[in-house]
CSV table of C-alpha atoms and ligand atoms in Angstrom, one decimal:
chain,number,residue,atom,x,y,z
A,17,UNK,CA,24.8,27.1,140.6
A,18,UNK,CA,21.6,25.3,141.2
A,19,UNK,CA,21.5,22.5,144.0
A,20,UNK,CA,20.1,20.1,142.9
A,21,UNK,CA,18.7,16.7,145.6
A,22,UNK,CA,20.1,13.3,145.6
A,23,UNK,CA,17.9,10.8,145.3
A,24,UNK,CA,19.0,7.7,147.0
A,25,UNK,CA,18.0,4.8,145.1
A,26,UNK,CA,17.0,1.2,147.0
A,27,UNK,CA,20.4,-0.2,145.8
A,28,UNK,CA,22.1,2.6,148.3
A,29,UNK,CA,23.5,4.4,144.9
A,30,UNK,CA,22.3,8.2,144.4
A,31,UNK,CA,20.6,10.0,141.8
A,32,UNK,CA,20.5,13.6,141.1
A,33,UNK,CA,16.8,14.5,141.2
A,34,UNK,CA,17.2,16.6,138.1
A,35,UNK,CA,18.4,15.4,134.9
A,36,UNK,CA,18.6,16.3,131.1
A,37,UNK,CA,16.6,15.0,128.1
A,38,UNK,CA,18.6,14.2,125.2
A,39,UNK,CA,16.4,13.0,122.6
A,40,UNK,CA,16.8,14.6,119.1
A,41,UNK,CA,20.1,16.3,120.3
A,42,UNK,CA,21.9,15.1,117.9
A,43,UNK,CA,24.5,16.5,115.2
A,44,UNK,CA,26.8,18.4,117.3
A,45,UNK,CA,24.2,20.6,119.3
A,46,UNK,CA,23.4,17.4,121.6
A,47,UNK,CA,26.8,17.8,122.4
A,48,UNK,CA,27.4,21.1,123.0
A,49,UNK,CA,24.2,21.4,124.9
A,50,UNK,CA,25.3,18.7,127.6
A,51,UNK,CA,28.8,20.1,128.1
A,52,UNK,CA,26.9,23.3,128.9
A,53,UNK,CA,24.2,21.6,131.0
A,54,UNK,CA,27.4,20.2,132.8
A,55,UNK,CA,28.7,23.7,133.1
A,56,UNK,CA,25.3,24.7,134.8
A,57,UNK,CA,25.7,21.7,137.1
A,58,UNK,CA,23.5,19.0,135.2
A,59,UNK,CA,24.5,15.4,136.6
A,60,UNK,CA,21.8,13.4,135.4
A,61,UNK,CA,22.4,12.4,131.8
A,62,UNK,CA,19.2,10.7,130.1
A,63,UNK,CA,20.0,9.1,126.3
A,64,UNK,CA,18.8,5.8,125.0
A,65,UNK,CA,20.2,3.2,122.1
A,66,UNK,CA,17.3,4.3,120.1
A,67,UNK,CA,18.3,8.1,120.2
A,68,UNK,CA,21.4,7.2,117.7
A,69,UNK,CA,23.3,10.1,120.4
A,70,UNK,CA,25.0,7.7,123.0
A,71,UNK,CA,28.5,8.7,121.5
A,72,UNK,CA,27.6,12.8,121.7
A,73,UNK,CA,26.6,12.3,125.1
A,74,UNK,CA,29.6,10.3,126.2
A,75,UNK,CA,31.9,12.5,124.4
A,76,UNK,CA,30.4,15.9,125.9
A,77,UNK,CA,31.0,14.4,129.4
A,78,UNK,CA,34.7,13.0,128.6
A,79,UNK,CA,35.5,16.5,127.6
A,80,UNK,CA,33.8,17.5,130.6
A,81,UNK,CA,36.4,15.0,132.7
A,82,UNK,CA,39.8,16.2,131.2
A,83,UNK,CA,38.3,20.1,131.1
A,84,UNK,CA,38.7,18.9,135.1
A,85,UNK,CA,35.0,20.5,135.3
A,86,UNK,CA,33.7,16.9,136.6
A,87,UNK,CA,34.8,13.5,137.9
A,88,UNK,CA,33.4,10.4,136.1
A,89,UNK,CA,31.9,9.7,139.5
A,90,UNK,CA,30.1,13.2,139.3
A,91,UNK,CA,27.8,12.2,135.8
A,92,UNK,CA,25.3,9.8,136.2
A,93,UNK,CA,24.7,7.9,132.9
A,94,UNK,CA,21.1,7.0,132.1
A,95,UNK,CA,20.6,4.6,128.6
A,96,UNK,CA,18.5,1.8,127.5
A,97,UNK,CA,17.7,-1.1,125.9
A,98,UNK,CA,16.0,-0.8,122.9
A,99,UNK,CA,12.9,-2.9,121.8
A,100,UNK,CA,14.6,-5.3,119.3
A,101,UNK,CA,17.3,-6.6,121.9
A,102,UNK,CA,14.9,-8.2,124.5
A,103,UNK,CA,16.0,-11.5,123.6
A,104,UNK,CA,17.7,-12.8,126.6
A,105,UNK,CA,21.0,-13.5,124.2
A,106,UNK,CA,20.8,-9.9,122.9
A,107,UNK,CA,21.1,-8.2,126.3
A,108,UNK,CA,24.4,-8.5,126.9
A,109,UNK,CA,25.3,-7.6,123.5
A,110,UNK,CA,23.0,-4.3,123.3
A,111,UNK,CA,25.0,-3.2,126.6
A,112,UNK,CA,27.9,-3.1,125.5
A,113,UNK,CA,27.1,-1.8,121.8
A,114,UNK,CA,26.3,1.4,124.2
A,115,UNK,CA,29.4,1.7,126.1
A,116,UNK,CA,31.1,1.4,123.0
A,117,UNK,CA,28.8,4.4,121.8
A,118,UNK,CA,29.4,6.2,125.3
A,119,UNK,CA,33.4,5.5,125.7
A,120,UNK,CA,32.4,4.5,129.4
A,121,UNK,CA,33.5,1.5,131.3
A,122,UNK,CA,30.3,1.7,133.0
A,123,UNK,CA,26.6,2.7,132.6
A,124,UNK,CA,24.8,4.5,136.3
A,125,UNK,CA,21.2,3.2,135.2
A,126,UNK,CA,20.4,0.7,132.6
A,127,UNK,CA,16.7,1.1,131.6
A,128,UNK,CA,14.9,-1.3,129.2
A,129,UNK,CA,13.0,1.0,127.4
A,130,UNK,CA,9.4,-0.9,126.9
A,131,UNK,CA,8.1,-3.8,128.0
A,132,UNK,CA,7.5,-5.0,124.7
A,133,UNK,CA,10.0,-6.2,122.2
A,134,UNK,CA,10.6,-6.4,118.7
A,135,UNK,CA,12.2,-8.9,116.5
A,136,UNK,CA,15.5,-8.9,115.5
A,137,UNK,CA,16.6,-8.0,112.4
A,138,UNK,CA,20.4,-6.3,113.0
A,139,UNK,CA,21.3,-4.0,115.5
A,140,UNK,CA,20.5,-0.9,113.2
A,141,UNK,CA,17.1,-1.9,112.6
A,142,UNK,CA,14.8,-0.5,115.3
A,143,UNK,CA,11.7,-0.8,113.6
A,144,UNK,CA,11.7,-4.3,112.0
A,145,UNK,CA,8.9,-4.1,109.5
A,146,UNK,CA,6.7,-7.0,107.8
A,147,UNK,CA,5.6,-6.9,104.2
A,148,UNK,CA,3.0,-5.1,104.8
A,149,UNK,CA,4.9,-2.3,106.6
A,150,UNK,CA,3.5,-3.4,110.0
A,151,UNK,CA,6.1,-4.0,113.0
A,152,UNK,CA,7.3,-7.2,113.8
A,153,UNK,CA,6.7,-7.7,117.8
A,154,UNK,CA,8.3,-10.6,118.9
A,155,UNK,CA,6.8,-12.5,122.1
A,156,UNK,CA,9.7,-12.4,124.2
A,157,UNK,CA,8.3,-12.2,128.0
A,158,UNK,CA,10.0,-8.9,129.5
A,159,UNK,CA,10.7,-11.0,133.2
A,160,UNK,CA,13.5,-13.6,130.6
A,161,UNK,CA,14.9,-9.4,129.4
A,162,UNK,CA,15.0,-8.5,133.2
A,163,UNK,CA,17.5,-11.5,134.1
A,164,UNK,CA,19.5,-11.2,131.4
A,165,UNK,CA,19.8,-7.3,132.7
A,166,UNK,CA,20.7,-8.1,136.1
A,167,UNK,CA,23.3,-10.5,135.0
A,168,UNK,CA,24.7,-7.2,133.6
A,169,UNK,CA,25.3,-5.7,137.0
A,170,UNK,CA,27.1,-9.0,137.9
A,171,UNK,CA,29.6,-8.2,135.3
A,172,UNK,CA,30.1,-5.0,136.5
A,173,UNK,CA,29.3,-3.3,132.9
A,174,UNK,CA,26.2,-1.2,134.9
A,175,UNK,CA,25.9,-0.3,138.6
A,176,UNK,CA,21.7,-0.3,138.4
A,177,UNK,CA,18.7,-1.6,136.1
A,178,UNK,CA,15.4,-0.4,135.8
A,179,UNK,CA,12.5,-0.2,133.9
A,180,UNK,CA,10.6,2.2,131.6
A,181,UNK,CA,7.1,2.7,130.6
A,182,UNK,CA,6.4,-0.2,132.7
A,183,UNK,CA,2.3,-0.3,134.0
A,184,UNK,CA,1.4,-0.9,137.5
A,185,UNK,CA,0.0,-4.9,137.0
A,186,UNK,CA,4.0,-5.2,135.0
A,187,UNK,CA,5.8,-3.6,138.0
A,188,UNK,CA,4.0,-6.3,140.3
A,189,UNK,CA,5.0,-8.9,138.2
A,190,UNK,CA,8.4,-8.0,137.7
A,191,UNK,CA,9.0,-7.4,141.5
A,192,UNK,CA,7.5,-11.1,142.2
A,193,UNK,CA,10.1,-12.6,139.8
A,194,UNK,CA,13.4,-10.5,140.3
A,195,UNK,CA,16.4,-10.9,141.8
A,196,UNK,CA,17.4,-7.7,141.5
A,197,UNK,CA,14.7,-4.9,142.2
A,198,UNK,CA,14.3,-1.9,139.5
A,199,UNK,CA,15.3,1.1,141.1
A,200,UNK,CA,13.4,3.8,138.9
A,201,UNK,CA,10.8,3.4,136.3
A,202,UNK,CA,10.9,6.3,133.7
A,203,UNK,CA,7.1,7.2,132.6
A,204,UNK,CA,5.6,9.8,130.7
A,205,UNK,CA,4.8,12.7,133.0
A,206,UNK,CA,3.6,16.3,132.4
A,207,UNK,CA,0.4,18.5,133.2
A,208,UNK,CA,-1.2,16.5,130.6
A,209,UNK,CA,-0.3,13.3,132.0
A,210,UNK,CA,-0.2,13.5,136.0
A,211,UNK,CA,-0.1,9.3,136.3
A,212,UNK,CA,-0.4,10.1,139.9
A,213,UNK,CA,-1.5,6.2,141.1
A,214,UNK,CA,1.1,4.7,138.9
A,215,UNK,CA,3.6,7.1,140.3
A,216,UNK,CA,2.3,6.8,144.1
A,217,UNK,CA,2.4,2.4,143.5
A,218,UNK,CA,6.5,3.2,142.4
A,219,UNK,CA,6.8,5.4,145.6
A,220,UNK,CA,4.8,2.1,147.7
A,221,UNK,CA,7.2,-0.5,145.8
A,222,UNK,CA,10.7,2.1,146.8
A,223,UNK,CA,11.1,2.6,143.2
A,224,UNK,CA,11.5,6.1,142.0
A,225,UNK,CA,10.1,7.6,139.0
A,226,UNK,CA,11.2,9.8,136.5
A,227,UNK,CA,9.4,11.5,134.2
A,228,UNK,CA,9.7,12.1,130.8
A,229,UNK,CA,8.5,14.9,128.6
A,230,UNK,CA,8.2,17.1,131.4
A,231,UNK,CA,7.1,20.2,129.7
A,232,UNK,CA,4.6,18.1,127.3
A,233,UNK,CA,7.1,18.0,124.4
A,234,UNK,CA,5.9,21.4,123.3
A,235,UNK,CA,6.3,20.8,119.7
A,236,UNK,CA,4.6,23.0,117.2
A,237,UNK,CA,4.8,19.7,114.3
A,238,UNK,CA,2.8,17.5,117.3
A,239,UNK,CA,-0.8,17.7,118.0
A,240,UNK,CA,-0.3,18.4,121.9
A,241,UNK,CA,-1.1,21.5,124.2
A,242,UNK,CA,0.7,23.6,124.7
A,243,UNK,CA,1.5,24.4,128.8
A,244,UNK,CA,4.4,26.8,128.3
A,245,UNK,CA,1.8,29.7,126.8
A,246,UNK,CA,-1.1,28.3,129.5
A,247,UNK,CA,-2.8,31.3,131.2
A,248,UNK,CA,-3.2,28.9,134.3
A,249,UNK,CA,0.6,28.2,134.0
A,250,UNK,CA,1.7,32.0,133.5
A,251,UNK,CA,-0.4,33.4,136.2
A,252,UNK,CA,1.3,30.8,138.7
A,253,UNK,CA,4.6,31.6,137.5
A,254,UNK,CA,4.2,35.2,138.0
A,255,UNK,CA,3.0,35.0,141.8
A,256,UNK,CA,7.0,33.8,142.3
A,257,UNK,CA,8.8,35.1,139.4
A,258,UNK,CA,9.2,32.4,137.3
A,259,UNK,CA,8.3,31.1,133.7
A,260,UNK,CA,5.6,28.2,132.8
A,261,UNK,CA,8.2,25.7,132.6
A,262,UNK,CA,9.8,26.3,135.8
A,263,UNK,CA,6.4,25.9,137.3
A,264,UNK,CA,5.6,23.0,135.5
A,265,UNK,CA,9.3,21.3,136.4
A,266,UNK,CA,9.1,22.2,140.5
A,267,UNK,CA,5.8,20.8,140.0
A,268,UNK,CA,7.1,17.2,139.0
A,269,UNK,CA,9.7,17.5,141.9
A,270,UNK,CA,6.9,18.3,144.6
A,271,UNK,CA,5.1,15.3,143.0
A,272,UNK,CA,7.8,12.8,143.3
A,273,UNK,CA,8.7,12.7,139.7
A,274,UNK,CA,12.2,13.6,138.9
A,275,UNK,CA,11.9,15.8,136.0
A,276,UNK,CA,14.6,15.3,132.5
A,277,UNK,CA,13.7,18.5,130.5
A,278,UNK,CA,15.2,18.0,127.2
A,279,UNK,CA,16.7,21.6,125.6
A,280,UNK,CA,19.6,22.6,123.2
A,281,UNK,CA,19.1,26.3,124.1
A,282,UNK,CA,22.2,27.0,126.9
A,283,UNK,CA,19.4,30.4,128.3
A,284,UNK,CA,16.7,27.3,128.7
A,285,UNK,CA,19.0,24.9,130.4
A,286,UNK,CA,19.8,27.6,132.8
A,287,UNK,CA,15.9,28.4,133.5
A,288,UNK,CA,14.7,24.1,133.5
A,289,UNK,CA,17.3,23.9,136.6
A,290,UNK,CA,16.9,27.1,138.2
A,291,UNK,CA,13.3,25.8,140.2
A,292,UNK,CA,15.7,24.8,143.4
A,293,UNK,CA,14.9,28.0,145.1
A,294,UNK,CA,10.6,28.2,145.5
A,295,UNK,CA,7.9,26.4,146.2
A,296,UNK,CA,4.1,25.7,145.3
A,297,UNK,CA,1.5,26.3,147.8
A,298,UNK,CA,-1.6,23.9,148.0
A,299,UNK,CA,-4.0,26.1,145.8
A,300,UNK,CA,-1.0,26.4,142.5
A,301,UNK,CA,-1.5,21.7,143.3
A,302,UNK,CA,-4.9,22.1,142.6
A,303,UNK,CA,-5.0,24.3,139.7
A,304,UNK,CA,-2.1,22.2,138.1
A,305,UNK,CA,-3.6,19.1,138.6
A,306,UNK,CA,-6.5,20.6,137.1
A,307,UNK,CA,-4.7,20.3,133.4
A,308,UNK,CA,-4.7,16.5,133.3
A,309,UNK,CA,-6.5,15.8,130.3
A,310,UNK,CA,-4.4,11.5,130.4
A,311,UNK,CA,-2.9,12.5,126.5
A,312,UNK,CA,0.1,10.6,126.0
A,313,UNK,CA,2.6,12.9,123.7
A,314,UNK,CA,3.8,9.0,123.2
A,315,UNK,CA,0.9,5.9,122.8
A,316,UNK,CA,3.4,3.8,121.0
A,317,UNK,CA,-0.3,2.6,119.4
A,318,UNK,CA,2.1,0.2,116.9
A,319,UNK,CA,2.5,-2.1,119.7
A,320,UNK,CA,-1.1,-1.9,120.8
A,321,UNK,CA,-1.1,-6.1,119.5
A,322,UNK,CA,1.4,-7.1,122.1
A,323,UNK,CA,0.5,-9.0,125.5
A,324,UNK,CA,3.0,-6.5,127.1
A,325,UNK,CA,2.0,-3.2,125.5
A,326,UNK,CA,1.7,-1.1,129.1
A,327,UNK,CA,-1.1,1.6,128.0
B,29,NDP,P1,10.3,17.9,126.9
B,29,NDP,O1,9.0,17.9,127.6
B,29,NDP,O2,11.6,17.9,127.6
B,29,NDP,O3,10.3,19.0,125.8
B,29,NDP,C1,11.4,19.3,125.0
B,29,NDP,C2,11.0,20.5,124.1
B,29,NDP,O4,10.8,21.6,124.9
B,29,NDP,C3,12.1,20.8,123.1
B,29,NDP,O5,11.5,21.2,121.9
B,29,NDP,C4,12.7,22.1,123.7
B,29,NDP,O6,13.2,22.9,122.7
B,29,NDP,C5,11.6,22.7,124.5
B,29,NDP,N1,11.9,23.4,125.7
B,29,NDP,C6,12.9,23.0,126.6
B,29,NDP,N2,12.9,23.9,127.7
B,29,NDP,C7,12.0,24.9,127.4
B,29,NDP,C8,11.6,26.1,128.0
B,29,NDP,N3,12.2,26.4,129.2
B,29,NDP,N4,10.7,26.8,127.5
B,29,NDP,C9,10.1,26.5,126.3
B,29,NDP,N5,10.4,25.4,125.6
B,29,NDP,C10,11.4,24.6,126.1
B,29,NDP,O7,10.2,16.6,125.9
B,29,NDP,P2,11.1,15.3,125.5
B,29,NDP,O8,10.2,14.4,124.8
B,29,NDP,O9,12.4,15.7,124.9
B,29,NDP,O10,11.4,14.6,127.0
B,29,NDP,C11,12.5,14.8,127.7
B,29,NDP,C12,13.4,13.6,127.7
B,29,NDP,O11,12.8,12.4,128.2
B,29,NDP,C13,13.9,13.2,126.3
B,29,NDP,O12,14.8,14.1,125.7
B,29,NDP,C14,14.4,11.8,126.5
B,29,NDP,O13,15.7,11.9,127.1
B,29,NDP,C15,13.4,11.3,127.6
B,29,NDP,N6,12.3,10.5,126.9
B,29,NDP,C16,12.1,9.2,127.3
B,29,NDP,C17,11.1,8.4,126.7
B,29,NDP,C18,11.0,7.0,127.2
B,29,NDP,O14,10.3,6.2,126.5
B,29,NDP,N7,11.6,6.6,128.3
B,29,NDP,C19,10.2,8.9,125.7
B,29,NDP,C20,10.4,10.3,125.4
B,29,NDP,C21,11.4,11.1,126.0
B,29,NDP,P3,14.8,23.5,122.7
B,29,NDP,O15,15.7,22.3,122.6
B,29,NDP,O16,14.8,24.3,121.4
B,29,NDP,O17,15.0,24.3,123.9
């Protein structure tokens, strides 16, 4: 079994430095692919309001927990607050419309998902439109979100907050005004994307990053490259025996991003985690970091009107 790093967070609680993706696992696969992630010593759990898979994920570890595989104490829980809940009086709310989803008497790492919100319209409506089909951002400052969020950790219902998507300039001006410091800010993060400065300010500030969309989100139906069938990659991977996306994945752990790989596929979850065992030399740096291109696989461009969009 893979051994996978702690990372201890500046709250004194650890994180496994390795986690899985869940977005679009849903319908039964989502759930069958966690309890075999947990079976191939997965920890880190990553799922959001906004996937609609809370309840999979927190089902797949409960079986997990009377299978006698894991403790509760073993998972750690990652979800988040979507957009249209920033509303200081939604927070609570939206926390514990996800516990409900997850079965759990406690969430590891409460994220709010972007720094922008959205108006409120009913919990099931993500994307509140206007008539003309546009979104409907609301102007709710993300630092009134934040204290709402830590209040959560007062009532015990999470055990650490953070922040997502968040810019460097947001960071800073959430670190002047909290109480309670984020402990991880989850950004996009891949060969495409190397948001090195962002992620070296996080590192400065003792917040740790994650990084999402590790492999680039190689999705034939998106208008991304393509690093898994890279020439650069595959050459790498065959100086230590490995494929393009264990290269890519040890190359987010060597950078101080903790990786989330997202697959359904049980032979895939087995080769994401299996990068605990080699390690990049300076010239296999350089020719990665050579494949930044700055593409975001997500812009969020709809919110491109708010004072807090972060790109
Ligand atoms: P990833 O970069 O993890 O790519 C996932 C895709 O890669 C899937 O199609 C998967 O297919 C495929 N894949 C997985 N492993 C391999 C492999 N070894 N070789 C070839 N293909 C592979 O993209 P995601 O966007 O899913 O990002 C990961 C996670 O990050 C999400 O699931 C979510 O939890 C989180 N996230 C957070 C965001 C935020 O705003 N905070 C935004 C976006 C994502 P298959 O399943 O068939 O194996």
């Amino acid at each position: 079994m893979s051994k996978v790093p702690q990372i201890k967070l500046n709250n004194g609680e650890l994180m496994p430095g390795f986690g899985l993706g869940t977005y679009k696992s849903v319908g039964g696969d989502g759930r069958q692919a966690i309890k075999d992630a947990i079976d191939l010593g997965y920890r880190q759990f990553d799922t959001a309001f906004f996937y609609e898979n809370e309840d999979e994920v927190g089902q797949a570890i409960k079986e997990k927990i009377a299978e006698g595989v894991i403790k509760r104490e073993d998972a750690f829980v990652v979800t988040k607050l979507w957009s249209h809940f920033h509303d200081p009086d939604k927070v609570e709310h939206a926390c514990r419309l996800s516990l409900g989803n997850l079965g759990l008497d406690y969430i590891d790492l409460y994220l709010m998902h972007w720094p922008y919100g959205y108006e409120y319209e009913g919990d099931k409506i993500m994307f509140p439109t206007n008539a003309n089909g546009e979104i409907r951002l609301s102007n709710v400052d993300y630092l009134d979100t934040w204290k709402a969020m830590e209040n959560l950790v007062s009532l015990g219902l999470v055990k650490s907050i953070g922040v997502s998507n968040f810019n460097e300039k947001q960071i800073d001006r959430l670190l002047s005004a909290a109480k309670i410091k984020p402990v991880c800010n989850q950004i996009e993060y891949h060969p495409g994307l190397q948001q090195t400065q962002l992620v070296q300010h996080c590192v400065n500030k003792g917040i740790a990053v994650t990084g999402y969309s590790p492999l680039g989100c190689p999705d034939p139906s998106r208008d991304v490259p393509n690093f898994i069938t890279n020439a650069n990659v595959k050459a790498i991977g065959a100086k230590y025996n490995k494929s393009s996306a264990q290269v890519i994945l040890r190359y987010l752990v060597e950078s101080n991003v903790v990786p989330i790989p997202k697959s359904s596929k049980k032979h895939r979850l087995l080769e994401n985690i299996s990068i605990f065992d080699f390690q990049l030399d300076e010239e296999d740096h350089k020719a990665l970091a050579a494949l930044n291109i700055n593409q975001r696989v997500f812009p969020m461009s709809h919110a491109s009107k708010s004072q807090y969009y972060p790109f």
